[in-house]
Amino acid sequence: MATPPFDLNLAIHQWRRRFTQATPVRGDSIDEMEAHLRDSVAALQRQSLTQEEAFLVASRRMGPSDTITAELAKVHPGDVRRNRAGWMLAGVFVFILITDFASLVSGMTVLLGNLWSIDGLRLGWLGVVASGLALTAAALAIFSVVFGRKSSNTAVSDRWLAKPAFLTTALLGTVIALKLAGGAIPILLARQMSPTGLGGVYTVLGWGGLVAQVLFLAALALVFVRLASQLVAPTRSLAPLILVALLVSQGAEPRVEAQTTTPQAAETKSSQRATLDQAMKLWQAVGKGFKHSFLK
Amino acid sequence: MLSKELVAASTVPLVLSVLTEGECYGYALIQRIKELSGGRIQWTEGMLYPVLHWMEKEGMIASEWRESESGRKRKYYRLKTEGRTALLEEQQQWLTVHETLKKLWQLPRST
C-alpha cells in the first residue's frame, strides 16, 4: 500500500493545533510562528530536502509547543484569562439560545394548536411537551458533542472555532432574533384567544416550562460533573459560578406576558386570576431571592 | 554551542544588535545570528517569540505586520529609543566581562 502523499498545509494545521491545546495563545502569535515555519521549510527544501523532511526538521527546530506557549502565556497573562472569559460568554449565549429556542418552539406549537381550538390548559401542556422535546434534543446534542467517540470533521469545527468573534456575534444575533420572535407569540395569542384560555395556557406553560428548564439544567449539571475531573484548575473553580449566574439570569426575569400584554386579562375569571397572581408572585419572589443571595 | 544560561542572557543584546542594522522579522533574525556566529549560536527557534513579545511590551522594540516582497505576511520588528538605551547598557556590561576575562586569560601562566 502506498503511503498518502505529504500535505504541508495539513501538517501545519495539525502543528498549529498543538499550540492552542494546552495554553491558549493569541492567533497572532501562532500566525507569526507559522510564517517562520514556512520560511524555514522553504529554505530547507532549497538544500534538497523533501517537503516532508523539511517540515520535520523545521518543526523540530521551532521547539516543543508546550514550553513555547507557557513562555508566551507569561508574557501575555491577560490573553489566557480573556480567552477563557470569551468562551464562557459564548457558552452563556449558547444556553440562552437553547432555552429561547425551546420557548419559541413551544409558543409556535401553542399558536398552531389554537387553530384547532383546543382549550387553554391542554394547549399549555402541548407547549410544555414541545419545549421539553426541544430541550431534550439540545441536551442530547450537547452529550454527543462532549462525550461522542468520533471527532467528526475537525477541520470544519476548527475553522469555526478559529473565529471566536464571528461565532459569538452570530450566536448573539441569533439570540436577539429568537427573543424578538418569541416576544411576538403572546401578542398573537392574546389576539386570537379568550382571556380565560390565555390564562390557562400561561399558567401551565409557566410552571411546565420551568420544570423542563430545570431538568435541562440538571442534564447540563450531569455533563459538568462528568467533566469536572478533567478540567484544569481555574476553569473548575469558575464553572459553578457560571451555573449560578445562569440560574440567576433565568430566575430573575419572570414571565410577565400573561399579565401585561393582554388588556382583556382584567376580565379573567377571578379564580384563574388568583392562580396567575400567585404564580407571578412566586416567580418574582424566586427572582428576588436569587438576586438577593447571589448578586450581593 | 552556548550553555542554556548564556543563551538566555545573550538573547536580548543579540536581538537589539541585529535590529540596529534595520528592521527584521523573526526567521531572518535567527538566520543573521546563525550566520554571524558561524552556526555556533543556535536557539530553540520558537523561544525567540516570547522574548520578542516581552521586549515589545517593555517598549524596547515595536512591531508591524507587513507583506514581504515574496507576498508572504511577516511581522517586522524595529528598534525604539528605549531599545537603543538598553543596548548601550548591555554593551557596557558585556564589554566589562569580556575585557576582564581577556586580561585574565592573557596573563602569562605562573606555573
GROMACS .gro file of C-alpha atoms in nm:
model
  407
    1MET     CA    1   0.000   0.000   0.000
    2ALA     CA    2   0.137   0.338  -0.095
    3THR     CA    3   0.168   0.596   0.179
    4PRO     CA    4  -0.050   0.901   0.118
    5PRO     CA    5   0.143   1.199  -0.023
    6PHE     CA    6   0.265   1.451   0.233
    7ASP     CA    7   0.036   1.751   0.268
    8LEU     CA    8   0.225   2.051   0.408
    9ASN     CA    9  -0.087   2.253   0.480
   10LEU     CA   10  -0.244   1.968   0.674
   11ALA     CA   11   0.079   1.913   0.867
   12ILE     CA   12   0.098   2.283   0.955
   13HIS     CA   13  -0.269   2.280   1.054
   14GLN     CA   14  -0.200   1.997   1.300
   15TRP     CA   15   0.114   2.171   1.419
   16ARG     CA   16  -0.091   2.486   1.494
   17ARG     CA   17  -0.343   2.283   1.692
   18ARG     CA   18  -0.074   2.182   1.939
   19PHE     CA   19  -0.027   2.548   2.028
   20THR     CA   20  -0.390   2.608   2.115
   21GLN     CA   21  -0.450   2.292   2.315
   22ALA     CA   22  -0.263   2.325   2.644
   23THR     CA   23  -0.246   2.701   2.694
   24PRO     CA   24  -0.444   2.911   2.453
   25VAL     CA   25  -0.229   3.178   2.287
   26ARG     CA   26  -0.346   3.458   2.062
   27GLY     CA   27  -0.381   3.362   1.696
   28ASP     CA   28  -0.145   3.644   1.604
   29SER     CA   29   0.147   3.471   1.780
   30ILE     CA   30   0.075   3.142   1.606
   31ASP     CA   31   0.048   3.318   1.269
   32GLU     CA   32   0.390   3.468   1.332
   33MET     CA   33   0.541   3.130   1.411
   34GLU     CA   34   0.368   2.970   1.113
   35ALA     CA   35   0.532   3.230   0.886
   36HIS     CA   36   0.865   3.135   1.043
   37LEU     CA   37   0.798   2.763   0.995
   38ARG     CA   38   0.708   2.813   0.629
   39ASP     CA   39   1.024   3.020   0.568
   40SER     CA   40   1.225   2.750   0.738
   41VAL     CA   41   1.064   2.470   0.533
   42ALA     CA   42   1.127   2.661   0.209
   43ALA     CA   43   1.494   2.719   0.297
   44LEU     CA   44   1.547   2.353   0.389
   45GLN     CA   45   1.384   2.241   0.065
   46ARG     CA   46   1.636   2.450  -0.125
   47GLN     CA   47   1.901   2.237   0.048
   48SER     CA   48   1.749   1.937  -0.136
   49LEU     CA   49   1.536   1.801   0.147
   50THR     CA   50   1.191   1.668   0.054
   51GLN     CA   51   0.897   1.873   0.178
   52GLU     CA   52   0.821   1.617   0.448
   53GLU     CA   53   1.182   1.607   0.571
   54ALA     CA   54   1.198   1.986   0.562
   55PHE     CA   55   0.881   2.008   0.773
   56LEU     CA   56   1.014   1.759   1.029
   57VAL     CA   57   1.344   1.945   1.068
   58ALA     CA   58   1.179   2.289   1.074
   59SER     CA   59   0.916   2.197   1.334
   60ARG     CA   60   1.186   2.029   1.544
   61ARG     CA   61   1.394   2.347   1.532
   62MET     CA   62   1.092   2.551   1.643
   63GLY     CA   63   1.085   2.352   1.964
   64PRO     CA   64   0.822   2.199   2.192
   65SER     CA   65   0.484   2.372   2.174
   66ASP     CA   66   0.409   2.342   2.546
   67THR     CA   67   0.729   2.521   2.652
   68ILE     CA   68   0.677   2.799   2.397
   69THR     CA   69   0.311   2.852   2.487
   70ALA     CA   70   0.398   2.854   2.857
   71GLU     CA   71   0.651   3.131   2.791
   72LEU     CA   72   0.405   3.323   2.573
   73ALA     CA   73   0.142   3.297   2.847
   74LYS     CA   74   0.391   3.452   3.090
   75VAL     CA   75   0.437   3.750   2.858
   76HIS     CA   76   0.064   3.789   2.787
   77PRO     CA   77  -0.110   3.677   3.108
   78GLY     CA   78  -0.428   3.864   3.015
   79ASP     CA   79  -0.468   3.662   2.695
   80VAL     CA   80  -0.534   3.335   2.873
   81ARG     CA   81  -0.788   3.497   3.104
   82ARG     CA   82  -0.963   3.683   2.826
   83ASN     CA   83  -0.973   3.371   2.612
   84ARG     CA   84  -1.139   3.172   2.890
   85ALA     CA   85  -1.386   3.450   2.966
   86GLY     CA   86  -1.469   3.479   2.596
   87TRP     CA   87  -1.553   3.111   2.563
   88MET     CA   88  -1.756   3.120   2.882
   89LEU     CA   89  -1.961   3.407   2.741
   90ALA     CA   90  -2.010   3.208   2.423
   91GLY     CA   91  -2.132   2.922   2.644
   92VAL     CA   92  -2.381   3.154   2.814
   93PHE     CA   93  -2.508   3.265   2.472
   94VAL     CA   94  -2.549   2.903   2.366
   95PHE     CA   95  -2.750   2.835   2.680
   96ILE     CA   96  -2.979   3.133   2.626
   97LEU     CA   97  -3.010   3.034   2.262
   98ILE     CA   98  -3.124   2.684   2.355
   99THR     CA   99  -3.379   2.793   2.615
  100ASP     CA  100  -3.515   3.069   2.391
  101PHE     CA  101  -3.537   2.825   2.104
  102ALA     CA  102  -3.732   2.586   2.326
  103SER     CA  103  -3.979   2.857   2.429
  104LEU     CA  104  -4.017   2.964   2.068
  105VAL     CA  105  -4.093   2.604   1.968
  106SER     CA  106  -4.348   2.571   2.246
  107GLY     CA  107  -4.504   2.909   2.157
  108MET     CA  108  -4.534   2.810   1.792
  109THR     CA  109  -4.692   2.480   1.894
  110VAL     CA  110  -4.946   2.665   2.107
  111LEU     CA  111  -5.021   2.904   1.820
  112LEU     CA  112  -5.071   2.611   1.582
  113GLY     CA  113  -5.274   2.415   1.834
  114ASN     CA  114  -5.502   2.711   1.879
  115LEU     CA  115  -5.607   2.677   1.513
  116TRP     CA  116  -5.782   2.353   1.611
  117SER     CA  117  -5.944   2.535   1.903
  118ILE     CA  118  -5.800   2.317   2.178
  119ASP     CA  119  -5.878   2.453   2.525
  120GLY     CA  120  -5.626   2.661   2.719
  121LEU     CA  121  -5.497   2.410   2.972
  122ARG     CA  122  -5.444   2.137   2.708
  123LEU     CA  123  -5.270   2.388   2.482
  124GLY     CA  124  -5.044   2.476   2.773
  125TRP     CA  125  -4.947   2.113   2.818
  126LEU     CA  126  -4.888   2.082   2.445
  127GLY     CA  127  -4.650   2.375   2.470
  128VAL     CA  128  -4.469   2.218   2.765
  129VAL     CA  129  -4.425   1.890   2.575
  130ALA     CA  130  -4.290   2.077   2.270
  131SER     CA  131  -4.047   2.273   2.487
  132GLY     CA  132  -3.944   1.952   2.662
  133LEU     CA  133  -3.875   1.782   2.330
  134ALA     CA  134  -3.667   2.078   2.207
  135LEU     CA  135  -3.465   2.082   2.531
  136THR     CA  136  -3.415   1.704   2.518
  137ALA     CA  137  -3.284   1.734   2.163
  138ALA     CA  138  -3.045   2.009   2.276
  139ALA     CA  139  -2.929   1.803   2.575
  140LEU     CA  140  -2.865   1.501   2.351
  141ALA     CA  141  -2.671   1.721   2.108
  142ILE     CA  142  -2.456   1.851   2.396
  143PHE     CA  143  -2.396   1.496   2.522
  144SER     CA  144  -2.288   1.378   2.179
  145VAL     CA  145  -2.054   1.674   2.130
  146VAL     CA  146  -1.893   1.635   2.473
  147PHE     CA  147  -1.883   1.256   2.507
  148GLY     CA  148  -1.906   1.150   2.143
  149ARG     CA  149  -1.647   0.897   2.033
  150LYS     CA  150  -1.573   1.010   1.683
  151SER     CA  151  -1.438   1.358   1.638
  152SER     CA  152  -1.636   1.442   1.331
  153ASN     CA  153  -1.469   1.661   1.073
  154THR     CA  154  -1.229   1.852   1.295
  155ALA     CA  155  -1.120   2.075   1.006
  156VAL     CA  156  -1.467   2.227   0.982
  157SER     CA  157  -1.509   2.277   1.356
  158ASP     CA  158  -1.157   2.420   1.374
  159ARG     CA  159  -1.239   2.674   1.108
  160TRP     CA  160  -1.540   2.785   1.312
  161LEU     CA  161  -1.360   2.786   1.643
  162ALA     CA  162  -1.074   2.985   1.490
  163LYS     CA  163  -1.309   3.282   1.454
  164PRO     CA  164  -1.449   3.326   1.806
  165ALA     CA  165  -1.552   3.686   1.739
  166PHE     CA  166  -1.759   3.588   1.437
  167LEU     CA  167  -1.901   3.285   1.616
  168THR     CA  168  -2.005   3.487   1.921
  169THR     CA  169  -2.156   3.767   1.712
  170ALA     CA  170  -2.355   3.513   1.513
  171LEU     CA  171  -2.473   3.350   1.836
  172LEU     CA  172  -2.573   3.683   1.984
  173GLY     CA  173  -2.755   3.785   1.666
  174THR     CA  174  -2.949   3.459   1.668
  175VAL     CA  175  -3.033   3.501   2.036
  176ILE     CA  176  -3.173   3.852   1.975
  177ALA     CA  177  -3.371   3.731   1.672
  178LEU     CA  178  -3.513   3.442   1.875
  179LYS     CA  179  -3.606   3.676   2.160
  180LEU     CA  180  -3.786   3.915   1.924
  181ALA     CA  181  -3.969   3.629   1.754
  182GLY     CA  182  -4.057   3.480   2.092
  183GLY     CA  183  -4.191   3.814   2.212
  184ALA     CA  184  -4.443   3.825   1.928
  185ILE     CA  185  -4.609   3.498   2.032
  186PRO     CA  186  -4.801   3.614   2.343
  187ILE     CA  187  -4.928   3.916   2.150
  188LEU     CA  188  -5.052   3.699   1.863
  189LEU     CA  189  -5.204   3.457   2.110
  190ALA     CA  190  -5.374   3.734   2.305
  191ARG     CA  191  -5.544   3.849   1.984
  192GLN     CA  192  -5.672   3.504   1.899
  193MET     CA  193  -5.769   3.357   2.234
  194SER     CA  194  -6.020   3.431   2.505
  195PRO     CA  195  -5.865   3.573   2.823
  196THR     CA  196  -5.962   3.259   3.013
  197GLY     CA  197  -5.792   3.036   2.757
  198LEU     CA  198  -5.485   3.258   2.762
  199GLY     CA  199  -5.466   3.244   3.139
  200GLY     CA  200  -5.479   2.866   3.124
  201VAL     CA  201  -5.207   2.844   2.861
  202TYR     CA  202  -4.963   3.061   3.053
  203THR     CA  203  -5.032   2.908   3.392
  204VAL     CA  204  -4.943   2.564   3.260
  205LEU     CA  205  -4.665   2.694   3.035
  206GLY     CA  206  -4.505   2.895   3.315
  207TRP     CA  207  -4.478   2.600   3.551
  208GLY     CA  208  -4.429   2.325   3.297
  209GLY     CA  209  -4.166   2.530   3.119
  210LEU     CA  210  -3.990   2.591   3.447
  211VAL     CA  211  -3.980   2.218   3.518
  212ALA     CA  212  -3.849   2.148   3.166
  213GLN     CA  213  -3.574   2.407   3.208
  214VAL     CA  214  -3.474   2.277   3.549
  215LEU     CA  215  -3.449   1.926   3.402
  216PHE     CA  216  -3.236   2.066   3.121
  217LEU     CA  217  -3.009   2.238   3.375
  218ALA     CA  218  -2.985   1.907   3.562
  219ALA     CA  219  -2.871   1.740   3.239
  220LEU     CA  220  -2.608   2.015   3.197
  221ALA     CA  221  -2.500   1.965   3.557
  222LEU     CA  222  -2.457   1.594   3.482
  223VAL     CA  223  -2.231   1.678   3.188
  224PHE     CA  224  -2.038   1.913   3.412
  225VAL     CA  225  -1.994   1.662   3.693
  226ARG     CA  226  -1.861   1.403   3.449
  227LEU     CA  227  -1.624   1.661   3.304
  228ALA     CA  228  -1.516   1.814   3.634
  229SER     CA  229  -1.231   1.570   3.696
  230GLN     CA  230  -1.079   1.654   3.356
  231LEU     CA  231  -1.092   2.030   3.388
  232VAL     CA  232  -0.784   2.230   3.477
  233ALA     CA  233  -0.791   2.429   3.797
  234PRO     CA  234  -0.910   2.780   3.702
  235THR     CA  235  -1.194   2.654   3.487
  236ARG     CA  236  -1.312   2.414   3.754
  237SER     CA  237  -1.338   2.686   4.014
  238LEU     CA  238  -1.523   2.921   3.781
  239ALA     CA  239  -1.772   2.675   3.635
  240PRO     CA  240  -2.009   2.653   3.936
  241LEU     CA  241  -2.021   3.032   3.935
  242ILE     CA  242  -2.130   3.022   3.573
  243LEU     CA  243  -2.407   2.778   3.660
  244VAL     CA  244  -2.527   3.008   3.939
  245ALA     CA  245  -2.512   3.305   3.700
  246LEU     CA  246  -2.729   3.114   3.456
  247LEU     CA  247  -2.984   3.029   3.723
  248VAL     CA  248  -2.996   3.392   3.828
  249SER     CA  249  -3.035   3.511   3.471
  250GLN     CA  250  -3.319   3.265   3.419
  251GLY     CA  251  -3.488   3.314   3.754
  252ALA     CA  252  -3.461   3.689   3.768
  253GLU     CA  253  -3.678   3.765   3.468
  254PRO     CA  254  -4.028   3.645   3.546
  255ARG     CA  255  -4.253   3.592   3.251
  256VAL     CA  256  -4.498   3.878   3.276
  257GLU     CA  257  -4.658   3.840   2.934
  258ALA     CA  258  -4.975   3.686   3.069
  259GLN     CA  259  -5.045   3.990   3.280
  260THR     CA  260  -4.915   4.281   3.083
  261THR     CA  261  -4.974   4.204   2.719
  262THR     CA  262  -5.348   4.146   2.734
  263PRO     CA  263  -5.587   4.425   2.810
  264GLN     CA  264  -5.859   4.163   2.830
  265ALA     CA  265  -5.680   3.993   3.117
  266ALA     CA  266  -5.881   4.208   3.357
  267GLU     CA  267  -6.185   4.008   3.258
  268THR     CA  268  -6.025   3.678   3.352
  269LYS     CA  269  -6.228   3.474   3.597
  270SER     CA  270  -6.128   3.570   3.946
  271SER     CA  271  -6.018   3.219   4.047
  272GLN     CA  272  -5.791   3.186   3.748
  273ARG     CA  273  -5.656   3.534   3.801
  274ALA     CA  274  -5.577   3.445   4.159
  275THR     CA  275  -5.378   3.146   4.036
  276LEU     CA  276  -5.194   3.362   3.789
  277ASP     CA  277  -5.122   3.622   4.054
  278GLN     CA  278  -4.989   3.360   4.287
  279ALA     CA  279  -4.770   3.218   4.016
  280MET     CA  280  -4.638   3.564   3.934
  281LYS     CA  281  -4.568   3.643   4.297
  282LEU     CA  282  -4.378   3.320   4.336
  283TRP     CA  283  -4.176   3.389   4.022
  284GLN     CA  284  -4.089   3.733   4.144
  285ALA     CA  285  -4.004   3.603   4.490
  286VAL     CA  286  -3.774   3.341   4.337
  287GLY     CA  287  -3.612   3.605   4.119
  288LYS     CA  288  -3.564   3.844   4.409
  289GLY     CA  289  -3.434   3.565   4.629
  290PHE     CA  290  -3.172   3.472   4.371
  291LYS     CA  291  -3.072   3.832   4.321
  292HIS     CA  292  -3.053   3.887   4.692
  293SER     CA  293  -2.850   3.579   4.778
  294PHE     CA  294  -2.610   3.572   4.484
  295LEU     CA  295  -2.568   3.918   4.345
  296LYS     CA  296  -2.474   4.092   4.669
  297MET     CA  297   2.728   2.566   2.142
  298LEU     CA  298   2.640   2.810   2.416
  299SER     CA  299   2.515   2.696   2.753
  300LYS     CA  300   2.147   2.739   2.832
  301GLU     CA  301   2.218   3.019   3.079
  302LEU     CA  302   2.435   3.211   2.836
  303VAL     CA  303   2.175   3.178   2.563
  304ALA     CA  304   1.912   3.321   2.796
  305ALA     CA  305   2.138   3.611   2.897
  306SER     CA  306   2.255   3.697   2.546
  307THR     CA  307   1.929   3.681   2.352
  308VAL     CA  308   1.818   4.037   2.430
  309PRO     CA  309   2.151   4.208   2.340
  310LEU     CA  310   2.181   3.993   2.028
  311VAL     CA  311   1.829   4.084   1.911
  312LEU     CA  312   1.882   4.452   1.987
  313SER     CA  313   2.214   4.450   1.800
  314VAL     CA  314   2.073   4.281   1.490
  315LEU     CA  315   1.791   4.538   1.487
  316THR     CA  316   2.043   4.825   1.475
  317GLU     CA  317   2.107   4.703   1.118
  318GLY     CA  318   1.743   4.778   1.034
  319GLU     CA  319   1.403   4.622   1.088
  320CYS     CA  320   1.379   4.245   1.073
  321TYR     CA  321   1.136   3.953   1.122
  322GLY     CA  322   1.190   3.652   1.346
  323TYR     CA  323   1.313   3.399   1.095
  324ALA     CA  324   1.562   3.639   0.932
  325LEU     CA  325   1.683   3.746   1.276
  326ILE     CA  326   1.776   3.388   1.362
  327GLN     CA  327   1.943   3.340   1.024
  328ARG     CA  328   2.154   3.651   1.083
  329ILE     CA  329   2.270   3.527   1.425
  330LYS     CA  330   2.349   3.183   1.283
  331GLU     CA  331   2.548   3.340   1.003
  332LEU     CA  332   2.747   3.577   1.228
  333SER     CA  333   2.824   3.310   1.487
  334GLY     CA  334   2.919   3.053   1.224
  335GLY     CA  335   2.632   2.837   1.345
  336ARG     CA  336   2.764   2.823   1.700
  337ILE     CA  337   2.474   3.021   1.845
  338GLN     CA  338   2.159   2.818   1.787
  339TRP     CA  339   1.829   2.886   1.957
  340THR     CA  340   1.523   2.677   2.002
  341GLU     CA  341   1.370   2.896   1.735
  342GLY     CA  342   1.018   2.920   1.877
  343MET     CA  343   1.156   3.050   2.206
  344LEU     CA  344   1.259   3.371   2.030
  345TYR     CA  345   0.896   3.485   2.007
  346PRO     CA  346   0.818   3.506   2.379
  347VAL     CA  347   1.138   3.712   2.410
  348LEU     CA  348   1.044   3.941   2.120
  349HIS     CA  349   0.696   3.992   2.266
  350TRP     CA  350   0.841   4.067   2.607
  351MET     CA  351   1.083   4.322   2.457
  352GLU     CA  352   0.795   4.484   2.273
  353LYS     CA  353   0.596   4.502   2.596
  354GLU     CA  354   0.894   4.665   2.768
  355GLY     CA  355   0.897   4.928   2.493
  356MET     CA  356   1.241   4.835   2.350
  357ILE     CA  357   1.106   4.741   2.009
  358ALA     CA  358   0.791   4.789   1.802
  359SER     CA  359   0.630   4.551   1.557
  360GLU     CA  360   0.418   4.569   1.246
  361TRP     CA  361   0.260   4.307   1.019
  362ARG     CA  362   0.355   4.364   0.657
  363GLU     CA  363   0.364   4.179   0.331
  364SER     CA  364   0.714   4.097   0.213
  365GLU     CA  365   0.831   4.116  -0.150
  366SER     CA  366   0.754   3.745  -0.184
  367GLY     CA  367   0.392   3.814  -0.088
  368ARG     CA  368   0.419   3.640   0.248
  369LYS     CA  369   0.288   3.820   0.557
  370ARG     CA  370   0.553   3.876   0.821
  371LYS     CA  371   0.581   4.058   1.149
  372TYR     CA  372   0.864   4.308   1.132
  373TYR     CA  373   1.036   4.439   1.444
  374ARG     CA  374   1.223   4.767   1.471
  375LEU     CA  375   1.430   4.933   1.741
  376LYS     CA  376   1.287   5.210   1.956
  377THR     CA  377   1.475   5.474   2.155
  378GLU     CA  378   1.432   5.272   2.476
  379GLY     CA  379   1.586   4.978   2.293
  380ARG     CA  380   1.891   5.181   2.195
  381THR     CA  381   1.937   5.291   2.557
  382ALA     CA  382   1.901   4.930   2.674
  383LEU     CA  383   2.156   4.820   2.416
  384LEU     CA  384   2.413   5.076   2.538
  385GLU     CA  385   2.367   4.944   2.890
  386GLU     CA  386   2.408   4.584   2.772
  387GLN     CA  387   2.718   4.678   2.572
  388GLN     CA  388   2.880   4.827   2.883
  389GLN     CA  389   2.816   4.513   3.085
  390TRP     CA  390   2.925   4.263   2.819
  391LEU     CA  391   3.242   4.460   2.743
  392THR     CA  392   3.328   4.474   3.113
  393VAL     CA  393   3.301   4.096   3.140
  394HIS     CA  394   3.477   4.047   2.809
  395GLU     CA  395   3.771   4.275   2.891
  396THR     CA  396   3.817   4.132   3.237
  397LEU     CA  397   3.823   3.776   3.110
  398LYS     CA  398   4.054   3.875   2.827
  399LYS     CA  399   4.303   4.031   3.068
  400LEU     CA  400   4.289   3.729   3.296
  401TRP     CA  401   4.336   3.485   3.012
  402GLN     CA  402   4.619   3.680   2.853
  403LEU     CA  403   4.827   3.676   3.176
  404PRO     CA  404   5.133   3.455   3.148
  405ARG     CA  405   5.076   3.133   3.333
  406SER     CA  406   5.258   3.143   3.662
  407THR     CA  407   5.332   2.771   3.684
   0.00000   0.00000   0.00000
